[in-house]
Coordinates of C-alpha atoms in Angstrom, one line a residue:
X84 CA 24.7 -6.1 33.7
X85 CA 26.3 -7.8 30.6
X86 CA 22.8 -8.2 28.8
X87 CA 22.1 -4.7 29.8
X88 CA 25.4 -3.6 27.9
X89 CA 24.8 -5.8 25.2
X90 CA 21.2 -4.1 24.6
X91 CA 22.6 -0.9 24.9
X92 CA 25.2 -1.9 22.1
X93 CA 22.6 -3.4 19.8
X94 CA 20.5 -0.1 19.8
X95 CA 23.6 1.9 19.1
X96 CA 24.2 -0.2 16.2
X97 CA 20.7 0.2 14.7
X98 CA 20.8 3.7 15.3
X99 CA 23.8 3.9 13.3
X100 CA 22.9 1.6 10.6
X101 CA 19.6 3.9 9.8
X102 CA 21.6 7.1 10.2
X103 CA 19.4 8.1 13.3
X104 CA 19.7 9.8 16.5
X105 CA 17.5 10.0 19.5
X106 CA 16.1 13.4 20.8
X107 CA 13.8 14.0 23.6
X108 CA 13.3 10.1 23.9
X109 CA 12.1 10.0 20.0
X110 CA 14.3 8.3 17.6
X111 CA 14.7 10.7 14.4
X112 CA 16.1 9.3 10.9
X113 CA 17.6 11.8 8.6
X114 CA 15.5 14.2 6.5
X115 CA 17.7 15.1 3.5
X116 CA 17.0 18.6 1.9
X117 CA 15.7 18.6 -1.4
X118 CA 18.3 18.8 -4.1
X119 CA 18.6 22.0 -5.9
X120 CA 16.4 22.3 -8.8
X121 CA 13.9 19.7 -7.5
X122 CA 10.4 20.5 -6.5
X123 CA 7.6 18.4 -5.0
X124 CA 5.3 16.1 -6.6
X125 CA 2.0 17.3 -4.8
X126 CA -0.6 17.3 -7.4
X127 CA 1.7 16.5 -10.0
X128 CA 0.3 16.1 -13.9
X129 CA 2.0 14.8 -16.6
X130 CA 1.3 15.2 -20.5
X131 CA -1.7 13.3 -21.3
X132 CA -1.0 9.9 -23.0
X133 CA -3.9 8.7 -25.3
X134 CA -3.0 5.1 -25.4
X135 CA -0.9 4.2 -22.6
X136 CA 1.9 1.5 -23.6
X137 CA 2.5 -0.5 -20.5
X138 CA 5.4 -2.7 -20.1
X139 CA 4.7 -5.7 -17.2
X140 CA 8.0 -6.8 -15.3
X141 CA 7.7 -9.8 -13.4
X142 CA 5.2 -12.4 -14.4
X143 CA 4.5 -14.6 -11.4
X144 CA 1.2 -14.7 -9.6
X145 CA 0.7 -10.9 -9.7
X146 CA 2.3 -9.7 -12.9
X147 CA 0.7 -12.5 -15.3
X148 CA -2.7 -11.6 -13.6
X149 CA -2.0 -7.8 -14.3
X150 CA -1.3 -8.6 -18.0
X151 CA -4.5 -10.3 -18.3
X152 CA -6.7 -7.4 -16.5
X153 CA -4.8 -4.5 -18.5
X154 CA -6.2 -6.3 -21.8
X155 CA -9.4 -5.1 -20.9
X156 CA -8.7 -1.7 -19.7
X157 CA -9.7 1.0 -22.2
X158 CA -7.1 3.7 -22.9
X159 CA -3.9 1.3 -22.8
X160 CA -2.2 -1.6 -24.4
X161 CA 0.6 -4.0 -23.0
X162 CA 3.3 -3.0 -25.1
X163 CA 6.1 -5.3 -23.3
X164 CA 6.4 -8.0 -20.9
X165 CA 9.4 -9.0 -18.9
X166 CA 10.1 -12.1 -16.6
X167 CA 13.6 -13.7 -15.3
X168 CA 12.1 -17.1 -16.5
X169 CA 11.5 -17.2 -20.1
X170 CA 8.6 -19.6 -20.0
X171 CA 6.4 -16.8 -18.0
X172 CA 7.5 -14.3 -20.6
X173 CA 6.2 -16.7 -23.3
X174 CA 2.9 -17.7 -21.4
X175 CA 1.9 -14.0 -21.0
X176 CA 2.9 -13.1 -24.7
X177 CA 0.7 -16.1 -25.9
X178 CA -2.1 -14.7 -23.7
X179 CA -1.9 -11.5 -25.6
X180 CA -1.2 -13.1 -28.9
X181 CA -4.4 -15.3 -28.7
X182 CA -6.3 -11.8 -28.2
X183 CA -4.8 -10.6 -31.3
X184 CA -2.4 -8.6 -29.4
X185 CA 1.1 -7.7 -29.9
X186 CA 4.0 -7.2 -27.3
X187 CA 7.7 -7.3 -26.9
X188 CA 9.1 -9.9 -24.9
X189 CA 12.3 -9.9 -22.5
X190 CA 13.5 -12.6 -20.5
X191 CA 16.1 -14.8 -19.5
X192 CA 18.8 -12.2 -17.7
X193 CA 18.6 -10.8 -14.3
X194 CA 18.6 -7.3 -16.0
X195 CA 16.3 -8.1 -18.8
X196 CA 14.0 -5.4 -17.3
X197 CA 16.6 -2.6 -18.8
X198 CA 15.6 -3.3 -22.2
X199 CA 11.9 -3.0 -21.4
X200 CA 12.4 0.2 -19.8
X201 CA 14.4 1.6 -22.7
X202 CA 11.8 0.2 -25.1
X203 CA 10.2 3.4 -26.7
X204 CA 6.9 1.9 -26.9
X205 CA 6.5 1.6 -23.4
X206 CA 5.0 4.8 -21.4
X207 CA 4.5 3.1 -17.9
X208 CA 6.5 0.3 -16.2
X209 CA 4.2 -1.7 -14.4
X210 CA 6.2 -3.5 -11.6
X211 CA 5.2 -6.8 -10.2
X212 CA 8.6 -8.5 -9.3
X213 CA 9.9 -10.1 -5.7
X214 CA 10.3 -7.2 -3.4
X215 CA 13.7 -6.9 -3.6
X216 CA 13.8 -5.8 -7.1
X217 CA 10.8 -3.3 -6.8
X218 CA 13.1 -0.5 -6.5
X219 CA 16.0 -1.1 -9.0
X220 CA 13.4 -1.7 -11.7
X221 CA 11.5 1.8 -10.8
X222 CA 14.7 3.8 -10.4
X223 CA 15.9 2.5 -13.7
X224 CA 12.6 3.1 -15.4
X225 CA 12.3 6.4 -14.3
X226 CA 15.8 7.4 -15.2
X227 CA 15.1 6.0 -18.9
X228 CA 11.6 8.6 -19.0
X229 CA 9.0 6.1 -17.9
X230 CA 6.3 6.5 -15.2
X231 CA 6.3 3.7 -13.1
X232 CA 3.6 1.7 -10.7
X233 CA 5.0 -0.3 -8.2
X234 CA 3.3 -3.6 -6.7
X235 CA 3.2 -3.4 -2.6
X236 CA 5.2 -3.3 -0.7
X237 CA 6.7 -0.8 -3.3
X238 CA 10.1 0.0 -0.8
X239 CA 11.3 -2.0 2.2
X240 CA 14.0 0.5 3.5
X241 CA 13.7 4.4 4.4
X242 CA 16.8 5.0 1.8
X243 CA 14.7 3.3 -0.7
X244 CA 11.9 5.4 -0.1
X245 CA 14.1 8.5 -0.3
X246 CA 15.5 7.3 -3.7
X247 CA 12.3 7.0 -5.0
X248 CA 10.9 10.3 -3.8
X249 CA 14.1 12.1 -5.2
X250 CA 14.0 10.3 -8.5
X251 CA 10.5 11.0 -9.2
X252 CA 10.9 14.8 -8.2
X253 CA 13.9 15.1 -10.2
X254 CA 12.7 13.2 -13.4
X255 CA 9.2 14.6 -13.2
X256 CA 7.7 11.2 -13.6
X257 CA 5.0 9.4 -11.5
X258 CA 5.6 6.9 -9.1
X259 CA 2.5 5.1 -8.0
X260 CA 2.0 2.3 -5.5
X261 CA -0.2 -0.4 -6.8
X262 CA -2.3 -0.5 -3.4
X263 CA -5.7 -2.3 -4.8
X264 CA -7.4 -2.1 -1.2
X265 CA -7.8 1.5 -1.9
X266 CA -10.4 0.7 -4.5
X267 CA -12.2 -2.2 -2.5
X268 CA -16.0 -1.2 -2.6
X269 CA -16.7 -0.6 1.3
X270 CA -13.3 1.5 1.7
X271 CA -14.6 3.6 -1.3
X272 CA -17.9 4.3 0.0
X273 CA -16.7 4.8 3.7
X274 CA -14.0 7.1 2.4
X275 CA -17.1 9.2 0.7
X276 CA -19.0 9.1 4.0
X277 CA -16.1 10.4 5.8
X278 CA -15.5 13.2 3.4
X279 CA -18.9 14.3 3.6
X280 CA -18.9 14.4 7.3
X281 CA -21.2 11.5 8.1
X282 CA -18.9 10.4 10.7
X283 CA -18.0 13.6 12.0
X284 CA -14.0 14.3 12.1
X285 CA -12.3 11.2 11.8
X286 CA -10.0 11.1 15.0
X287 CA -8.8 7.3 14.8
X288 CA -8.3 4.5 12.2
X289 CA -7.3 0.9 12.3
X290 CA -5.9 -1.2 9.5
X291 CA -4.3 -4.7 9.1
X292 CA -2.8 -7.6 6.8
X293 CA -4.1 -10.5 8.9
X294 CA -3.9 -13.4 6.5
X295 CA -2.5 -16.9 7.4
X296 CA 0.1 -17.7 4.5
X297 CA 0.4 -21.4 5.6
X298 CA -0.7 -22.9 2.2
X299 CA 0.7 -20.2 0.1
X300 CA 4.6 -20.1 1.1
X301 CA 5.8 -22.6 -1.5
X302 CA 3.8 -20.6 -4.3
X303 CA 6.4 -18.0 -3.9
X304 CA 9.2 -18.4 -6.1
X305 CA 12.2 -19.8 -4.3
X306 CA 10.2 -19.1 -1.1
X307 CA 11.4 -15.5 -1.2
X308 CA 8.9 -14.2 0.9
X309 CA 9.3 -16.6 3.7
X310 CA 12.9 -15.9 3.4
X311 CA 12.5 -12.2 3.7
X312 CA 10.2 -12.7 6.9
X313 CA 13.4 -14.8 8.3
X314 CA 15.7 -12.1 7.9
X315 CA 13.7 -9.2 8.8
X316 CA 11.6 -7.9 11.8
X317 CA 8.8 -5.4 11.6
X318 CA 5.5 -4.9 9.8
X319 CA 6.8 -6.1 6.4
X320 CA 3.5 -5.9 4.7
X321 CA 1.8 -2.6 6.0
X322 CA -0.1 -0.9 3.1
X323 CA -3.1 -3.0 2.6
X324 CA -4.5 -1.8 6.0
X325 CA -2.8 1.3 6.1
X326 CA -3.2 3.0 2.8
X327 CA -7.3 3.4 2.9
X328 CA -7.3 4.9 6.4
X329 CA -4.4 7.2 5.7
X330 CA -6.5 8.6 2.7
X331 CA -9.3 8.9 5.3
X332 CA -7.2 11.2 7.5
X333 CA -5.9 13.1 4.5
X334 CA -2.1 12.5 5.1
X335 CA -0.1 15.0 3.5
X336 CA -3.2 16.5 2.3
X337 CA -3.6 18.7 5.4
X338 CA -2.3 16.3 8.1
X339 CA 1.0 14.1 8.4
X340 CA 2.3 11.2 10.4
X341 CA 4.7 12.2 13.3
X342 CA 5.3 9.2 15.4
X343 CA 5.5 5.7 15.6
X344 CA 5.7 2.9 18.3
X345 CA 5.7 -0.9 17.5
X346 CA 5.5 -4.2 19.4
X347 CA 5.5 -7.7 18.2
X348 CA 5.2 -11.5 19.6
X349 CA 8.4 -13.7 19.1
X350 CA 8.4 -15.8 16.3
X351 CA 6.5 -19.0 17.2
X352 CA 5.3 -20.2 14.0
X353 CA 7.8 -18.6 11.5
X354 CA 10.9 -21.0 12.8
X355 CA 8.6 -23.9 11.8
X356 CA 7.9 -22.7 8.3
X357 CA 11.5 -22.0 7.9
X358 CA 12.6 -25.3 8.8
X359 CA 10.2 -27.2 6.7
X360 CA 11.5 -24.9 3.8
X361 CA 15.1 -26.0 4.8
X362 CA 16.4 -22.5 5.9
X363 CA 18.8 -22.2 8.7
X364 CA 19.4 -19.4 10.9
X365 CA 17.3 -17.3 13.3
X366 CA 13.6 -16.2 12.3
X367 CA 13.4 -12.6 13.2
X368 CA 9.7 -11.5 12.1
X369 CA 7.4 -12.0 15.1
X370 CA 4.1 -13.6 14.3
X371 CA 2.1 -10.6 14.9
X372 CA 3.3 -7.2 14.9
X373 CA 1.4 -4.0 16.1
X374 CA 2.0 -0.3 15.3
X375 CA 0.6 2.7 16.5
X376 CA 1.2 6.2 14.8
X377 CA 0.0 9.8 15.9
X378 CA -0.2 12.7 13.2
X379 CA 0.4 16.2 13.5
X380 CA -3.5 17.2 14.5
X381 CA -3.4 14.6 17.2
X382 CA -5.2 11.9 15.5
X383 CA -4.3 8.0 15.9
X384 CA -3.7 5.0 13.6
X385 CA -3.3 1.3 14.6
X386 CA -2.2 -1.4 11.9
X387 CA -1.3 -5.1 12.4
X388 CA 0.6 -7.5 10.6
X389 CA 0.0 -11.3 11.1
X390 CA 0.8 -13.8 8.5
X391 CA 1.7 -16.9 10.5
X392 CA -1.4 -17.6 12.7
X393 CA -4.7 -19.3 11.5
X394 CA -6.9 -16.4 12.4
X395 CA -9.4 -15.5 9.8
X396 CA -8.3 -13.1 7.0
X397 CA -8.9 -9.5 8.1
X398 CA -7.8 -6.1 6.9
X399 CA -9.5 -4.4 9.9
X400 CA -10.5 -1.1 8.2
X401 CA -12.0 1.0 11.0
X402 CA -12.8 4.7 10.9
X403 CA -13.6 6.2 14.2
X404 CA -15.2 9.6 14.2
X405 CA -16.6 12.1 16.5
X406 CA -20.0 11.4 15.5
X407 CA -19.7 8.1 13.8
X408 CA -17.9 4.8 13.3
X409 CA -17.2 2.3 10.2
X410 CA -15.7 -1.3 10.1
X411 CA -15.3 -3.7 7.5
X412 CA -14.1 -6.8 9.6
X413 CA -15.3 -9.1 11.0
X414 CA -18.8 -7.9 10.0
X415 CA -19.7 -4.9 7.8
X416 CA -21.2 -2.0 9.8
X417 CA -21.9 1.5 10.2
X418 CA -22.6 3.0 13.6
X419 CA -24.0 6.6 14.3
X420 CA -25.4 8.6 17.1
X421 CA -28.9 7.6 18.1
X422 CA -30.0 11.2 18.4
X423 CA -33.2 12.0 20.2
X424 CA -33.6 8.8 22.5
X425 CA -35.8 10.1 25.3
X426 CA -35.8 6.9 27.6
X427 CA -32.1 6.4 28.4
X428 CA -31.6 2.8 29.8
X429 CA -28.2 2.4 31.4
X430 CA -28.0 -1.2 31.1
X431 CA -28.4 -1.1 27.3
X432 CA -24.7 -1.2 26.1
X433 CA -25.9 -0.1 22.6
X434 CA -27.0 3.3 22.4
X435 CA -26.1 3.8 19.0
X436 CA -27.7 3.3 15.8
X437 CA -25.8 0.5 14.0
X438 CA -26.3 -0.4 10.4
X439 CA -26.1 -3.8 8.8
X440 CA -27.5 -6.2 6.2
X441 CA -30.1 -4.3 4.1
X442 CA -30.1 -1.2 6.4
X443 CA -26.4 -0.7 5.7
X444 CA -26.8 -1.5 2.0
X445 CA -29.3 1.2 1.6
X446 CA -27.4 3.7 3.7
X447 CA -24.2 3.1 1.7
X448 CA -26.0 3.5 -1.7
X449 CA -26.4 7.0 -1.0
X450 CA -22.8 7.8 -0.7
X451 CA -21.4 6.1 -3.7
X452 CA -18.1 6.8 -4.4
X453 CA -17.8 9.2 -7.4
X454 CA -15.5 7.0 -9.3
X455 CA -17.8 3.8 -9.0
X456 CA -20.0 4.6 -12.2
X457 CA -22.3 1.7 -13.0
X458 CA -20.5 0.6 -16.1
X459 CA -17.3 0.8 -14.1
X460 CA -18.6 -1.3 -11.4
X461 CA -20.0 -4.1 -13.7
X462 CA -17.0 -4.6 -15.8
X463 CA -14.8 -4.5 -12.5
X464 CA -17.0 -7.7 -11.4
X465 CA -16.8 -9.3 -14.8
X466 CA -12.8 -8.9 -15.2
X467 CA -12.2 -9.4 -11.6
X468 CA -9.1 -9.1 -9.5
X469 CA -9.7 -9.4 -5.9
X470 CA -13.5 -8.8 -6.3
X471 CA -12.9 -6.1 -9.0
X472 CA -10.8 -3.8 -7.1
X473 CA -7.7 -4.6 -8.9
X474 CA -9.6 -3.5 -12.0
X475 CA -10.8 -0.2 -10.8
X476 CA -7.2 0.5 -9.6
X477 CA -6.0 0.0 -13.2
X478 CA -8.7 1.8 -14.7
X479 CA -8.0 4.7 -12.7
X480 CA -4.4 4.6 -13.3
X481 CA -4.7 4.6 -16.9
X482 CA -7.7 7.3 -17.0
X483 CA -5.4 9.9 -15.1
X484 CA -2.5 9.1 -17.6
X485 CA -4.8 9.7 -20.5
X486 CA -6.4 12.8 -19.3
X487 CA -3.2 14.2 -17.7
X488 CA -4.5 14.4 -14.4
X489 CA -2.7 13.9 -10.7
X490 CA -2.9 10.4 -9.9
X491 CA -5.1 9.0 -7.0
X492 CA -1.7 7.6 -5.1
X493 CA 1.6 9.5 -5.5
X494 CA 5.1 9.0 -4.5
X495 CA 4.9 10.4 -1.1
X496 CA 1.8 8.1 -0.3
X497 CA 4.2 5.2 -1.5
X498 CA 6.9 6.4 0.9
X499 CA 4.7 7.0 3.9
X500 CA 2.8 3.7 3.8
X501 CA 6.0 1.7 2.9
X502 CA 8.8 3.2 5.6
X503 CA 6.5 1.6 8.3
X504 CA 8.6 -1.5 7.6
X505 CA 12.0 0.1 8.8
X506 CA 10.6 2.3 11.3
X507 CA 8.8 -0.2 13.0
X508 CA 11.6 -2.4 13.0
X509 CA 14.0 0.5 14.4
X510 CA 11.5 0.9 17.1
X511 CA 11.4 -3.0 17.9
X512 CA 14.9 -3.0 18.1
X513 CA 15.3 -0.3 20.6
X514 CA 12.7 -1.6 23.1
X515 CA 9.5 -0.3 21.5
X516 CA 10.8 3.1 21.7
X517 CA 8.9 6.0 19.4
X518 CA 10.4 7.1 16.3
X519 CA 9.7 10.1 14.3
X520 CA 8.1 9.8 11.0
X521 CA 10.0 11.6 8.4
X522 CA 8.2 14.2 6.2
X523 CA 8.6 12.9 2.8
X524 CA 7.2 16.1 1.3
X525 CA 9.8 18.0 3.1
X526 CA 7.0 20.8 4.2
X527 CA 4.7 20.6 1.4
X528 CA 2.0 18.2 3.6
X529 CA -0.3 21.1 4.2
X530 CA -0.2 22.5 0.6
X531 CA -3.6 21.1 -0.3
X532 CA -6.5 20.2 2.0
X533 CA -8.3 16.8 1.9
X534 CA -8.0 14.2 -0.3
X535 CA -9.8 13.9 -3.5
X536 CA -10.0 12.4 -7.2
X537 CA -9.3 13.9 -9.9
X538 CA -11.6 13.9 -13.3
X539 CA -11.5 15.0 -16.7
X540 CA -13.5 18.2 -17.3

């Protein structure tokens, strides 16, 4: 009896902390009214910028790589770099100087980023800090007239998501999530196939971030990422698996997420890593977290998070349609209905036509994504960045800003993909209860029909 009372008290405290309430068995969180004078950012296009001045904040693993990649992207230049540690800023500045490029440098202070955001030569602030600094930098940048692009996960809390949405709407500045997996070659082609009806109607999708981080914890400055896992429960890194499948399901482009349910294992490996790093206290994140979501149109998504076990790297990426199926892991394949079979063998468990290897390559070549021109593919593979998808992401961001086009991913994508972290935590802390997914578009989710890329005329 005492344990039940303690569990009930814990549930009440969680609901109070997130401002949520339980309605009809589903936990709901507040959806604030849009402030007077604001309008949605659906298909928002800013004035064209011929040569985008980019300020990169955070020059660790991701940020230093970004500086190098961006130096190859046409239509932009790195105007400024910033990091708390002067030696990192100096290293990126030297890289640019050695290529004959000039940039301002800001470092040494906790809020050095503010000077970069105020720099008149910066049009876009490209944020690659540790997770806890993503939102403060982004909000300050937008308040000072800059577009922002934020590494993943761009926001960790519902309040942070709402703050980014409201600031983007009020300042009329782009706020893009730097989700590189949306630009992987397989995902791009499968998305095109889905858009052209090859799989029929997509009714279910799966994604994941299953990546053994045992060798990498110490590579994160002051073990900040392990520390975050020790203090938080839920899917803490959802967007690599979630973003690409949300695009295939036209989320807030004709459909929307409505309900979420999460479940996790106990933390088995996490405490061992924390102890080795000298951390004390309970470890909150389970080794494996699973989250299920349902959409307004009755479709479903399953995502997983596992950075603690030695299973092979896997983003899952599965699209299940009424007439076909695509998967990237563990083996790439496309499966379509095997029409016209006259001799049915009930013991044959593979009555579909599955494409792999050369057959798969030939099939997918017929559905090349419209953004993958031969020139861009060649340059992406030359410059690199997770096989080239980072370069394609940067290229598309700059291309859209150059031409005054809507970005491929907007502030609602950011909020929808990132809110899973806190929503899954709320579900877990309430006995895997269903949680309503807030409509960050505040009614504009059905304004346009279908995900698409914008191109200059």
